[in-house]
Structure formats: structure tokens, C-alpha cells
Amino acid sequence: MNQTNQENSHNAAHALSNVRKMERAGRRRAITPIWVGAALAILTGLIFGLAGMGVSRLITAPFFVLMVLIVLFQTYKMGVLVRPFSSRHTSVVAMMVTAMISIPVILLSQNLYSEMGAAAPIIIGAIIALVGIILFVLERRVNCNYIESLK
Amino acid sequence: MTAENPQFDTIIHAPNRLKICALLAPFEKVEFRVLGDELNISDSVLSKHIKLLEEVGYIKQRKIKFSGRLRTWVSLTTKGAKAFNGHVQELKRIVSFADNSLT
């Protein structure tokens, strides 16, 4: 290998190292604090619980607004807006899957509410909140491991 | 990162511009102040690089008012993402070519 090729290779390796460093720095900034994930999961559970009790949308609407405000606050604090889905296709599929899961859960919750009372939607809401927190913690851990692998 | 054809890009290759693109690539948008903090360069130098990348259509800027302050958000365009990915592929090709030559 001649001198020029060796220099080119050295420069390319240095440039790639800079690319990895910047990606790592950006992703580290984008690690969402646990309180954000927990708050969003609890609010989601609360919305599902209230929907199961057949509570008016006017009462659940402020919780949606609060969720949006939390996401906005965190985004501006971090200074990076994370791409939630890799493509438009993935986001459409994700929304469809969410709707396909949410609607039966709410209907089930409403049916159980008429038979068992308020305990059923509260338990379902709590389960949803717990699953949300677990998923958030797992996703965060995967993210942290990926950042470590960029070293 | 999607697989692009390896293509050396002289505009992106400048160290600071490569760092800007590398920081923007994984995200939807990044705030101007974050770019300045991570690159450790002055706002004026950063503005120059961003202007050049914007002129070639690799990035776009958007000013958004939030809690009374105007903040600038920068994002990579589809053209910019393709050019950046192609450039990274080319850098990897150069490194692997050199590695293969040595073995």
C-alpha cells in the first residue's frame, strides 16, 4: 500500500471515529429521564381506566394535553427531537397496532365495569401503566447499551 | 443508517460539517445550541457551516418560539441524509480497502 492510500485510510478512519463520537453524544442527550416515561405510562393507564369507567372525554382530555406538554418540555430541554419511527410506513403500522390493542382493552374494561364495578378499570389501568413503565425501562436499557457499543 | 451507494462528498467531508451531519442523522431535529455545545465551536462558525449545508440542500432550519424564546432547529433533508450515508459508506470502503491491502 502506498503512502497516499495509507494517509487516506488514516483520514477516513479518523472521520468515522468522529461520526461515531457525534452519534454517541447526540444519543446520550436523547436519553429520556425515567420520570418522563413513568409519568407518560401512568397518564396512559389513567386515561384507559377512566375510559373503562365511561367517563366523559372532557375529563380525560386534560390528561392528553398534559402528556403532550411533558413530551414538549422534555424535547426542548434535551434539544433533540427523536425520530419515533424509522419510516412513515412503520408509524402507520404502529398506530394501527395501538388502535387494535386499545379498542378491545377499553371495551373489555367497560364490560367488566358494568359487572364488577370500578375495581376492574382501575386494575386494567394500573396494568397498562405498569407495562408502559417496564417497556420504557427496557427501551432505555437497549438505548444505553447501543450508546456504549458506539465507543 | 440505510445502505447508500458509497459516494465521497467534499462538502460533507470538512470535519465540522461531517460532525454536524453525524449529529443530525439519527434525529428528526436538533437545536442549534446543542450543535454548538457538542461541536465546541462558536455560533458564528457554526452558522457559516449550516448556511453552506443549507445552500446545497442538505439541511433545513426552522425557527420556533417556545416559552418566549426563539429557538432554531436544524434537520437533515432526504438529500442530505442520502449524501451523508453515501459518504460514510465511502469512508468505510476506504478503511476496509486499506485493511484488506495490509492482510
PDB file of C-alpha atoms in Angstrom:
ATOM      1  CA  MET A   1       0.000   0.000   0.000  1.00  0.00           C
ATOM      2  CA  ASN A   2       1.461   3.381  -0.963  1.00  0.00           C
ATOM      3  CA  GLN A   3       1.814   6.438   1.258  1.00  0.00           C
ATOM      4  CA  THR A   4      -1.271   8.229  -0.181  1.00  0.00           C
ATOM      5  CA  ASN A   5      -3.539   5.224   0.355  1.00  0.00           C
ATOM      6  CA  GLN A   6      -2.264   4.890   3.898  1.00  0.00           C
ATOM      7  CA  GLU A   7      -2.971   8.585   4.573  1.00  0.00           C
ATOM      8  CA  ASN A   8      -6.443   8.311   3.005  1.00  0.00           C
ATOM      9  CA  SER A   9      -7.215   5.288   5.144  1.00  0.00           C
ATOM     10  CA  HIS A  10      -5.973   7.038   8.279  1.00  0.00           C
ATOM     11  CA  ASN A  11      -8.087  10.138   7.485  1.00  0.00           C
ATOM     12  CA  ALA A  12     -11.144   8.012   6.727  1.00  0.00           C
ATOM     13  CA  ALA A  13     -10.759   6.083   9.990  1.00  0.00           C
ATOM     14  CA  HIS A  14     -10.424   9.366  11.898  1.00  0.00           C
ATOM     15  CA  ALA A  15     -13.536  10.776  10.177  1.00  0.00           C
ATOM     16  CA  LEU A  16     -15.511   7.612  11.002  1.00  0.00           C
ATOM     17  CA  SER A  17     -14.388   7.850  14.603  1.00  0.00           C
ATOM     18  CA  ASN A  18     -15.721  11.445  14.687  1.00  0.00           C
ATOM     19  CA  VAL A  19     -19.032  10.273  13.206  1.00  0.00           C
ATOM     20  CA  ARG A  20     -19.370   7.649  15.956  1.00  0.00           C
ATOM     21  CA  LYS A  21     -18.423  10.191  18.650  1.00  0.00           C
ATOM     22  CA  MET A  22     -21.085  12.630  17.476  1.00  0.00           C
ATOM     23  CA  GLU A  23     -23.756   9.960  17.186  1.00  0.00           C
ATOM     24  CA  ARG A  24     -22.892   8.827  20.691  1.00  0.00           C
ATOM     25  CA  ALA A  25     -23.029  12.387  22.054  1.00  0.00           C
ATOM     26  CA  GLY A  26     -26.393  13.005  20.385  1.00  0.00           C
ATOM     27  CA  ARG A  27     -27.915   9.755  21.576  1.00  0.00           C
ATOM     28  CA  ARG A  28     -26.690  10.372  25.120  1.00  0.00           C
ATOM     29  CA  ARG A  29     -28.532  13.685  25.100  1.00  0.00           C
ATOM     30  CA  ALA A  30     -31.648  11.919  23.894  1.00  0.00           C
ATOM     31  CA  ILE A  31     -31.832   9.503  26.825  1.00  0.00           C
ATOM     32  CA  THR A  32     -35.190  10.306  28.375  1.00  0.00           C
ATOM     33  CA  PRO A  33     -35.264  10.536  32.193  1.00  0.00           C
ATOM     34  CA  ILE A  34     -37.183   7.748  33.918  1.00  0.00           C
ATOM     35  CA  TRP A  35     -39.715  10.211  35.408  1.00  0.00           C
ATOM     36  CA  VAL A  36     -40.874  11.130  31.882  1.00  0.00           C
ATOM     37  CA  GLY A  37     -41.545   7.503  30.930  1.00  0.00           C
ATOM     38  CA  ALA A  38     -43.206   6.821  34.271  1.00  0.00           C
ATOM     39  CA  ALA A  39     -45.408   9.940  34.023  1.00  0.00           C
ATOM     40  CA  LEU A  40     -46.493   9.094  30.467  1.00  0.00           C
ATOM     41  CA  ALA A  41     -47.229   5.476  31.410  1.00  0.00           C
ATOM     42  CA  ILE A  42     -49.241   6.490  34.496  1.00  0.00           C
ATOM     43  CA  LEU A  43     -51.230   9.047  32.485  1.00  0.00           C
ATOM     44  CA  THR A  44     -51.925   6.411  29.805  1.00  0.00           C
ATOM     45  CA  GLY A  45     -53.117   3.990  32.486  1.00  0.00           C
ATOM     46  CA  LEU A  46     -55.285   6.731  33.971  1.00  0.00           C
ATOM     47  CA  ILE A  47     -56.853   7.512  30.581  1.00  0.00           C
ATOM     48  CA  PHE A  48     -57.582   3.815  29.967  1.00  0.00           C
ATOM     49  CA  GLY A  49     -59.032   3.463  33.483  1.00  0.00           C
ATOM     50  CA  LEU A  50     -61.295   6.495  33.067  1.00  0.00           C
ATOM     51  CA  ALA A  51     -62.333   5.388  29.567  1.00  0.00           C
ATOM     52  CA  GLY A  52     -63.241   1.988  31.028  1.00  0.00           C
ATOM     53  CA  MET A  53     -65.485   3.720  33.565  1.00  0.00           C
ATOM     54  CA  GLY A  54     -67.184   5.542  30.718  1.00  0.00           C
ATOM     55  CA  VAL A  55     -66.026   8.930  31.987  1.00  0.00           C
ATOM     56  CA  SER A  56     -66.626  11.859  29.617  1.00  0.00           C
ATOM     57  CA  ARG A  57     -63.845  12.721  27.137  1.00  0.00           C
ATOM     58  CA  LEU A  58     -63.886  16.259  28.547  1.00  0.00           C
ATOM     59  CA  ILE A  59     -62.417  14.872  31.770  1.00  0.00           C
ATOM     60  CA  THR A  60     -59.767  12.724  30.049  1.00  0.00           C
ATOM     61  CA  ALA A  61     -58.749  15.472  27.579  1.00  0.00           C
ATOM     62  CA  PRO A  62     -56.577  17.376  30.126  1.00  0.00           C
ATOM     63  CA  PHE A  63     -54.521  14.190  30.652  1.00  0.00           C
ATOM     64  CA  PHE A  64     -53.823  14.038  26.894  1.00  0.00           C
ATOM     65  CA  VAL A  65     -52.815  17.715  26.988  1.00  0.00           C
ATOM     66  CA  LEU A  66     -50.552  17.013  29.977  1.00  0.00           C
ATOM     67  CA  MET A  67     -48.873  14.167  28.059  1.00  0.00           C
ATOM     68  CA  VAL A  68     -48.221  16.464  25.090  1.00  0.00           C
ATOM     69  CA  LEU A  69     -46.822  19.140  27.429  1.00  0.00           C
ATOM     70  CA  ILE A  70     -44.468  16.642  29.095  1.00  0.00           C
ATOM     71  CA  VAL A  71     -43.166  15.495  25.689  1.00  0.00           C
ATOM     72  CA  LEU A  72     -42.740  19.117  24.525  1.00  0.00           C
ATOM     73  CA  PHE A  73     -40.981  20.158  27.740  1.00  0.00           C
ATOM     74  CA  GLN A  74     -38.588  17.213  27.522  1.00  0.00           C
ATOM     75  CA  THR A  75     -37.872  17.768  23.821  1.00  0.00           C
ATOM     76  CA  TYR A  76     -36.975  21.429  24.372  1.00  0.00           C
ATOM     77  CA  LYS A  77     -34.909  20.553  27.429  1.00  0.00           C
ATOM     78  CA  MET A  78     -32.902  17.895  25.559  1.00  0.00           C
ATOM     79  CA  GLY A  79     -32.589  19.998  22.405  1.00  0.00           C
ATOM     80  CA  VAL A  80     -33.099  16.961  20.179  1.00  0.00           C
ATOM     81  CA  LEU A  81     -36.270  15.617  18.664  1.00  0.00           C
ATOM     82  CA  VAL A  82     -36.054  11.839  18.485  1.00  0.00           C
ATOM     83  CA  ARG A  83     -37.418  10.173  15.359  1.00  0.00           C
ATOM     84  CA  PRO A  84     -40.081   7.904  16.850  1.00  0.00           C
ATOM     85  CA  PHE A  85     -40.372   5.639  13.792  1.00  0.00           C
ATOM     86  CA  SER A  86     -37.900   4.818  11.071  1.00  0.00           C
ATOM     87  CA  SER A  87     -40.422   5.490   8.294  1.00  0.00           C
ATOM     88  CA  ARG A  88     -43.968   6.695   7.628  1.00  0.00           C
ATOM     89  CA  HIS A  89     -44.956   3.094   6.919  1.00  0.00           C
ATOM     90  CA  THR A  90     -43.755   1.996  10.378  1.00  0.00           C
ATOM     91  CA  SER A  91     -45.656   4.838  12.077  1.00  0.00           C
ATOM     92  CA  VAL A  92     -48.905   3.860  10.293  1.00  0.00           C
ATOM     93  CA  VAL A  93     -48.425   0.214  11.337  1.00  0.00           C
ATOM     94  CA  ALA A  94     -47.668   1.297  14.937  1.00  0.00           C
ATOM     95  CA  MET A  95     -50.834   3.438  15.076  1.00  0.00           C
ATOM     96  CA  MET A  96     -52.922   0.584  13.694  1.00  0.00           C
ATOM     97  CA  VAL A  97     -51.495  -1.887  16.211  1.00  0.00           C
ATOM     98  CA  THR A  98     -52.088   0.613  19.061  1.00  0.00           C
ATOM     99  CA  ALA A  99     -55.713   1.075  17.960  1.00  0.00           C
ATOM    100  CA  MET A 100     -56.187  -2.690  17.574  1.00  0.00           C
ATOM    101  CA  ILE A 101     -54.995  -3.225  21.145  1.00  0.00           C
ATOM    102  CA  SER A 102     -56.588  -0.146  22.751  1.00  0.00           C
ATOM    103  CA  ILE A 103     -60.156  -0.553  21.482  1.00  0.00           C
ATOM    104  CA  PRO A 104     -60.661  -4.156  22.745  1.00  0.00           C
ATOM    105  CA  VAL A 105     -58.996  -3.257  26.079  1.00  0.00           C
ATOM    106  CA  ILE A 106     -61.378  -0.292  26.589  1.00  0.00           C
ATOM    107  CA  LEU A 107     -64.398  -2.402  25.571  1.00  0.00           C
ATOM    108  CA  LEU A 108     -63.326  -5.193  27.935  1.00  0.00           C
ATOM    109  CA  SER A 109     -62.792  -2.654  30.698  1.00  0.00           C
ATOM    110  CA  GLN A 110     -66.265  -1.178  30.137  1.00  0.00           C
ATOM    111  CA  ASN A 111     -67.876  -4.643  30.190  1.00  0.00           C
ATOM    112  CA  LEU A 112     -66.084  -5.581  33.402  1.00  0.00           C
ATOM    113  CA  TYR A 113     -67.043  -2.215  34.930  1.00  0.00           C
ATOM    114  CA  SER A 114     -70.743  -2.952  34.430  1.00  0.00           C
ATOM    115  CA  GLU A 115     -70.299  -6.366  36.091  1.00  0.00           C
ATOM    116  CA  MET A 116     -67.634  -5.816  38.741  1.00  0.00           C
ATOM    117  CA  GLY A 117     -67.662  -2.079  39.386  1.00  0.00           C
ATOM    118  CA  ALA A 118     -64.822   0.456  39.438  1.00  0.00           C
ATOM    119  CA  ALA A 119     -62.160  -2.055  40.516  1.00  0.00           C
ATOM    120  CA  ALA A 120     -61.903  -3.603  37.024  1.00  0.00           C
ATOM    121  CA  PRO A 121     -60.981  -0.454  35.031  1.00  0.00           C
ATOM    122  CA  ILE A 122     -58.663   0.658  37.857  1.00  0.00           C
ATOM    123  CA  ILE A 123     -56.814  -2.689  37.740  1.00  0.00           C
ATOM    124  CA  ILE A 124     -56.661  -2.599  33.912  1.00  0.00           C
ATOM    125  CA  GLY A 125     -55.358   0.994  34.032  1.00  0.00           C
ATOM    126  CA  ALA A 126     -52.735   0.001  36.605  1.00  0.00           C
ATOM    127  CA  ILE A 127     -51.622  -2.971  34.479  1.00  0.00           C
ATOM    128  CA  ILE A 128     -51.299  -0.698  31.418  1.00  0.00           C
ATOM    129  CA  ALA A 129     -49.264   1.812  33.435  1.00  0.00           C
ATOM    130  CA  LEU A 130     -47.004  -0.968  34.747  1.00  0.00           C
ATOM    131  CA  VAL A 131     -46.496  -2.463  31.265  1.00  0.00           C
ATOM    132  CA  GLY A 132     -45.730   1.059  29.966  1.00  0.00           C
ATOM    133  CA  ILE A 133     -43.090   1.625  32.647  1.00  0.00           C
ATOM    134  CA  ILE A 134     -41.498  -1.792  32.016  1.00  0.00           C
ATOM    135  CA  LEU A 135     -41.405  -1.176  28.235  1.00  0.00           C
ATOM    136  CA  PHE A 136     -39.908   2.272  28.783  1.00  0.00           C
ATOM    137  CA  VAL A 137     -37.179   0.939  31.098  1.00  0.00           C
ATOM    138  CA  LEU A 138     -36.353  -1.882  28.642  1.00  0.00           C
ATOM    139  CA  GLU A 139     -36.200   0.527  25.689  1.00  0.00           C
ATOM    140  CA  ARG A 140     -33.966   2.850  27.722  1.00  0.00           C
ATOM    141  CA  ARG A 141     -31.644  -0.032  28.585  1.00  0.00           C
ATOM    142  CA  VAL A 142     -31.400  -1.103  24.916  1.00  0.00           C
ATOM    143  CA  ASN A 143     -30.611   2.516  24.009  1.00  0.00           C
ATOM    144  CA  CYS A 144     -27.889   2.782  26.671  1.00  0.00           C
ATOM    145  CA  ASN A 145     -26.317  -0.498  25.503  1.00  0.00           C
ATOM    146  CA  TYR A 146     -26.304   0.768  21.910  1.00  0.00           C
ATOM    147  CA  ILE A 147     -24.627   4.009  23.005  1.00  0.00           C
ATOM    148  CA  GLU A 148     -21.961   2.003  24.841  1.00  0.00           C
ATOM    149  CA  SER A 149     -21.381  -0.050  21.677  1.00  0.00           C
ATOM    150  CA  LEU A 150     -20.561   3.151  19.762  1.00  0.00           C
ATOM    151  CA  LYS A 151     -17.372   3.667  21.809  1.00  0.00           C
TER     152      LYS A 151
ATOM    153  CA  MET B   1     -28.497   4.077   8.665  1.00  0.00           C
ATOM    154  CA  THR B   2     -29.794   2.947   5.270  1.00  0.00           C
ATOM    155  CA  ALA B   3     -27.390   1.420   2.752  1.00  0.00           C
ATOM    156  CA  GLU B   4     -26.441   4.034   0.167  1.00  0.00           C
ATOM    157  CA  ASN B   5     -24.025   3.850  -2.719  1.00  0.00           C
ATOM    158  CA  PRO B   6     -20.572   4.852  -1.483  1.00  0.00           C
ATOM    159  CA  GLN B   7     -20.012   8.412  -2.681  1.00  0.00           C
ATOM    160  CA  PHE B   8     -17.330  10.757  -1.385  1.00  0.00           C
ATOM    161  CA  ASP B   9     -18.852  14.170  -0.681  1.00  0.00           C
ATOM    162  CA  THR B  10     -16.384  17.046  -0.455  1.00  0.00           C
ATOM    163  CA  ILE B  11     -18.938  19.368   1.168  1.00  0.00           C
ATOM    164  CA  ILE B  12     -19.706  16.940   3.982  1.00  0.00           C
ATOM    165  CA  HIS B  13     -16.117  15.776   4.463  1.00  0.00           C
ATOM    166  CA  ALA B  14     -14.950  19.008   6.183  1.00  0.00           C
ATOM    167  CA  PRO B  15     -14.550  17.940   9.867  1.00  0.00           C
ATOM    168  CA  ASN B  16     -17.131  20.292  11.385  1.00  0.00           C
ATOM    169  CA  ARG B  17     -19.700  19.674   8.643  1.00  0.00           C
ATOM    170  CA  LEU B  18     -19.224  15.921   8.974  1.00  0.00           C
ATOM    171  CA  LYS B  19     -19.819  16.257  12.724  1.00  0.00           C
ATOM    172  CA  ILE B  20     -22.943  18.376  12.121  1.00  0.00           C
ATOM    173  CA  CYS B  21     -24.379  15.766   9.749  1.00  0.00           C
ATOM    174  CA  ALA B  22     -23.410  12.919  12.115  1.00  0.00           C
ATOM    175  CA  LEU B  23     -25.245  14.616  14.961  1.00  0.00           C
ATOM    176  CA  LEU B  24     -28.318  15.354  12.849  1.00  0.00           C
ATOM    177  CA  ALA B  25     -28.555  11.933  11.149  1.00  0.00           C
ATOM    178  CA  PRO B  26     -30.184   9.889  13.947  1.00  0.00           C
ATOM    179  CA  PHE B  27     -32.715  12.592  14.837  1.00  0.00           C
ATOM    180  CA  GLU B  28     -35.729  14.356  13.433  1.00  0.00           C
ATOM    181  CA  LYS B  29     -34.406  17.771  14.541  1.00  0.00           C
ATOM    182  CA  VAL B  30     -31.567  19.122  16.685  1.00  0.00           C
ATOM    183  CA  GLU B  31     -31.461  22.529  18.309  1.00  0.00           C
ATOM    184  CA  PHE B  32     -28.788  24.981  17.167  1.00  0.00           C
ATOM    185  CA  ARG B  33     -27.395  25.385  20.713  1.00  0.00           C
ATOM    186  CA  VAL B  34     -26.919  21.608  21.009  1.00  0.00           C
ATOM    187  CA  LEU B  35     -24.886  21.559  17.794  1.00  0.00           C
ATOM    188  CA  GLY B  36     -22.724  24.393  19.148  1.00  0.00           C
ATOM    189  CA  ASP B  37     -22.245  22.644  22.503  1.00  0.00           C
ATOM    190  CA  GLU B  38     -21.317  19.278  21.010  1.00  0.00           C
ATOM    191  CA  LEU B  39     -19.012  20.651  18.312  1.00  0.00           C
ATOM    192  CA  ASN B  40     -17.475  23.126  20.752  1.00  0.00           C
ATOM    193  CA  ILE B  41     -17.374  25.901  18.156  1.00  0.00           C
ATOM    194  CA  SER B  42     -18.655  29.479  18.182  1.00  0.00           C
ATOM    195  CA  ASP B  43     -22.134  30.346  16.919  1.00  0.00           C
ATOM    196  CA  SER B  44     -20.698  32.329  14.011  1.00  0.00           C
ATOM    197  CA  VAL B  45     -18.560  29.423  12.772  1.00  0.00           C
ATOM    198  CA  LEU B  46     -21.484  27.039  13.194  1.00  0.00           C
ATOM    199  CA  SER B  47     -23.780  29.424  11.301  1.00  0.00           C
ATOM    200  CA  LYS B  48     -21.338  29.506   8.368  1.00  0.00           C
ATOM    201  CA  HIS B  49     -21.264  25.712   8.097  1.00  0.00           C
ATOM    202  CA  ILE B  50     -25.030  25.451   8.459  1.00  0.00           C
ATOM    203  CA  LYS B  51     -25.573  28.116   5.796  1.00  0.00           C
ATOM    204  CA  LEU B  52     -23.332  26.228   3.363  1.00  0.00           C
ATOM    205  CA  LEU B  53     -25.073  22.910   4.038  1.00  0.00           C
ATOM    206  CA  GLU B  54     -28.436  24.646   3.638  1.00  0.00           C
ATOM    207  CA  GLU B  55     -27.387  26.184   0.315  1.00  0.00           C
ATOM    208  CA  VAL B  56     -26.671  22.763  -1.164  1.00  0.00           C
ATOM    209  CA  GLY B  57     -29.974  21.457   0.208  1.00  0.00           C
ATOM    210  CA  TYR B  58     -28.511  19.072   2.780  1.00  0.00           C
ATOM    211  CA  ILE B  59     -30.135  20.627   5.833  1.00  0.00           C
ATOM    212  CA  LYS B  60     -33.012  22.924   6.680  1.00  0.00           C
ATOM    213  CA  GLN B  61     -33.571  25.312   9.548  1.00  0.00           C
ATOM    214  CA  ARG B  62     -36.758  26.210  11.338  1.00  0.00           C
ATOM    215  CA  LYS B  63     -37.237  28.885  13.963  1.00  0.00           C
ATOM    216  CA  ILE B  64     -39.795  28.048  16.640  1.00  0.00           C
ATOM    217  CA  LYS B  65     -40.890  30.287  19.503  1.00  0.00           C
ATOM    218  CA  PHE B  66     -41.107  28.399  22.796  1.00  0.00           C
ATOM    219  CA  SER B  67     -41.787  29.994  26.192  1.00  0.00           C
ATOM    220  CA  GLY B  68     -40.999  33.440  24.794  1.00  0.00           C
ATOM    221  CA  ARG B  69     -37.672  32.488  23.220  1.00  0.00           C
ATOM    222  CA  LEU B  70     -36.950  31.968  19.548  1.00  0.00           C
ATOM    223  CA  ARG B  71     -35.096  28.704  19.044  1.00  0.00           C
ATOM    224  CA  THR B  72     -33.550  27.410  15.834  1.00  0.00           C
ATOM    225  CA  TRP B  73     -33.998  23.739  14.998  1.00  0.00           C
ATOM    226  CA  VAL B  74     -31.902  22.112  12.318  1.00  0.00           C
ATOM    227  CA  SER B  75     -32.690  18.913  10.435  1.00  0.00           C
ATOM    228  CA  LEU B  76     -31.141  16.821   7.696  1.00  0.00           C
ATOM    229  CA  THR B  77     -33.092  16.735   4.422  1.00  0.00           C
ATOM    230  CA  THR B  78     -33.633  13.499   2.471  1.00  0.00           C
ATOM    231  CA  LYS B  79     -30.941  14.658   0.032  1.00  0.00           C
ATOM    232  CA  GLY B  80     -28.613  15.420   2.956  1.00  0.00           C
ATOM    233  CA  ALA B  81     -29.266  12.062   4.618  1.00  0.00           C
ATOM    234  CA  LYS B  82     -28.508  10.259   1.334  1.00  0.00           C
ATOM    235  CA  ALA B  83     -25.303  12.240   0.831  1.00  0.00           C
ATOM    236  CA  PHE B  84     -24.198  11.651   4.436  1.00  0.00           C
ATOM    237  CA  ASN B  85     -24.931   7.911   4.340  1.00  0.00           C
ATOM    238  CA  GLY B  86     -23.158   7.620   0.981  1.00  0.00           C
ATOM    239  CA  HIS B  87     -20.161   9.483   2.370  1.00  0.00           C
ATOM    240  CA  VAL B  88     -19.972   7.254   5.454  1.00  0.00           C
ATOM    241  CA  GLN B  89     -20.181   4.171   3.214  1.00  0.00           C
ATOM    242  CA  GLU B  90     -17.301   5.533   1.150  1.00  0.00           C
ATOM    243  CA  LEU B  91     -15.211   6.165   4.286  1.00  0.00           C
ATOM    244  CA  LYS B  92     -15.883   2.579   5.413  1.00  0.00           C
ATOM    245  CA  ARG B  93     -14.926   1.319   1.955  1.00  0.00           C
ATOM    246  CA  ILE B  94     -11.621   3.236   2.087  1.00  0.00           C
ATOM    247  CA  VAL B  95     -10.806   1.834   5.541  1.00  0.00           C
ATOM    248  CA  SER B  96     -11.723  -1.750   4.620  1.00  0.00           C
ATOM    249  CA  PHE B  97      -9.766  -1.482   1.334  1.00  0.00           C
ATOM    250  CA  ALA B  98      -6.704  -0.422   3.305  1.00  0.00           C
ATOM    251  CA  ASP B  99      -7.248  -3.213   5.858  1.00  0.00           C
ATOM    252  CA  ASN B 100      -7.541  -5.804   3.054  1.00  0.00           C
ATOM    253  CA  SER B 101      -4.376  -4.465   1.396  1.00  0.00           C
ATOM    254  CA  LEU B 102      -2.447  -4.960   4.610  1.00  0.00           C
ATOM    255  CA  THR B 103      -3.560  -8.576   5.108  1.00  0.00           C
TER     256      THR B 103
END
